[in-house]
mmCIF file of C-alpha atoms in Angstrom:
data_model
loop_
_atom_site.group_PDB
_atom_site.id
_atom_site.type_symbol
_atom_site.label_atom_id
_atom_site.label_comp_id
_atom_site.label_asym_id
_atom_site.label_seq_id
_atom_site.Cartn_x
_atom_site.Cartn_y
_atom_site.Cartn_z
ATOM 1 C CA TYR L 121 -9.151 241.386 56.601
ATOM 2 C CA ARG L 122 -9.618 241.715 52.970
ATOM 3 C CA LYS L 123 -13.343 241.336 52.871
ATOM 4 C CA ASP L 124 -13.583 243.872 55.566
ATOM 5 C CA HIS L 125 -11.070 246.631 53.598
ATOM 6 C CA HIS L 126 -11.897 245.694 49.754
ATOM 7 C CA LYS L 127 -14.881 247.897 49.191
ATOM 8 C CA ALA L 128 -13.195 250.985 50.642
ATOM 9 C CA VAL L 129 -10.067 250.550 48.530
ATOM 10 C CA LYS L 130 -12.123 250.188 45.673
ATOM 11 C CA GLN L 131 -14.164 253.369 46.089
ATOM 12 C CA SER L 132 -11.353 255.124 46.932
ATOM 13 C CA ASN L 133 -9.342 253.610 43.525
ATOM 14 C CA PRO L 134 -12.067 252.356 41.117
ATOM 15 C CA GLU L 135 -9.344 252.008 38.305
ATOM 16 C CA LEU L 136 -7.340 249.425 40.186
ATOM 17 C CA SER L 137 -7.674 245.729 39.604
ATOM 18 C CA ASN L 138 -8.112 243.131 42.040
ATOM 19 C CA ASN L 139 -4.541 242.359 41.808
ATOM 20 C CA GLU L 140 -3.367 245.913 42.679
ATOM 21 C CA ILE L 141 -6.128 246.220 45.406
ATOM 22 C CA SER L 142 -4.659 242.936 46.765
ATOM 23 C CA VAL L 143 -1.082 244.446 47.010
ATOM 24 C CA ILE L 144 -2.471 247.798 48.704
ATOM 25 C CA LEU L 145 -4.167 245.572 51.326
ATOM 26 C CA GLY L 146 -1.054 243.141 51.578
ATOM 27 C CA ARG L 147 0.734 246.425 52.522
ATOM 28 C CA GLN L 148 -2.139 247.716 54.900
ATOM 29 C CA TRP L 149 -1.956 244.347 56.554
ATOM 30 C CA ASN L 150 2.092 244.498 57.168
ATOM 31 C CA TYR L 151 1.642 248.006 58.669
ATOM 32 C CA GLU L 152 -1.429 247.037 60.961
ATOM 33 C CA GLU L 153 -1.177 246.904 65.061
ATOM 34 C CA ASP L 154 -0.673 244.001 66.436
ATOM 35 C CA GLU L 155 -4.069 244.025 68.180
ATOM 36 C CA VAL L 156 -5.831 244.340 64.884
ATOM 37 C CA ARG L 157 -3.957 241.217 63.473
ATOM 38 C CA MET L 158 -4.625 239.263 66.231
ATOM 39 C CA HIS L 159 -8.493 240.228 66.204
ATOM 40 C CA TYR L 160 -8.255 238.673 62.590
ATOM 41 C CA HIS L 161 -6.178 235.561 63.775
ATOM 42 C CA MET L 162 -8.709 234.726 66.501
ATOM 43 C CA MET L 163 -11.628 235.199 63.807
ATOM 44 C CA ALA L 164 -10.143 232.827 61.248
ATOM 45 C CA MET L 165 -9.298 229.962 64.314
ATOM 46 C CA GLU L 166 -12.903 230.476 65.325
ATOM 47 C CA ILE L 167 -14.323 229.842 61.582
ATOM 48 C CA LYS L 168 -11.739 226.880 61.235
ATOM 49 C CA ARG L 169 -12.728 225.183 64.537
ATOM 50 C CA GLN L 170 -16.697 225.658 63.122
ATOM 51 C CA VAL L 171 -15.917 224.201 59.887
ATOM 52 C CA GLU L 172 -14.371 221.310 61.322
ATOM 53 C CA LYS L 173 -17.171 220.843 63.657
ATOM 54 C CA LEU L 174 -19.547 221.087 60.746
ATOM 55 C CA HIS L 175 -17.591 218.578 58.476
ATOM 56 C CA PRO L 176 -15.353 216.463 60.767
ATOM 57 C CA ASP L 177 -14.601 214.116 57.944
ATOM 58 C CA TYR L 178 -13.532 216.710 55.583
ATOM 59 C CA ARG L 179 -9.327 216.496 54.691
ATOM 60 C CA TYR L 180 -7.495 218.679 52.186
#
């Protein structure tokens, strides 16, 4: 979500620091529709599966 929206917020508010942009994006995330949030959760789950497949012995 951050990767997809950071640039637009930065362009609209070039004076903001990354911390301030993160606060704005966090607020936006909290108000997103359930469908949008589910889309990003599904993307994250798919990326996690791919990483686990590529690196099955990796532990954190």
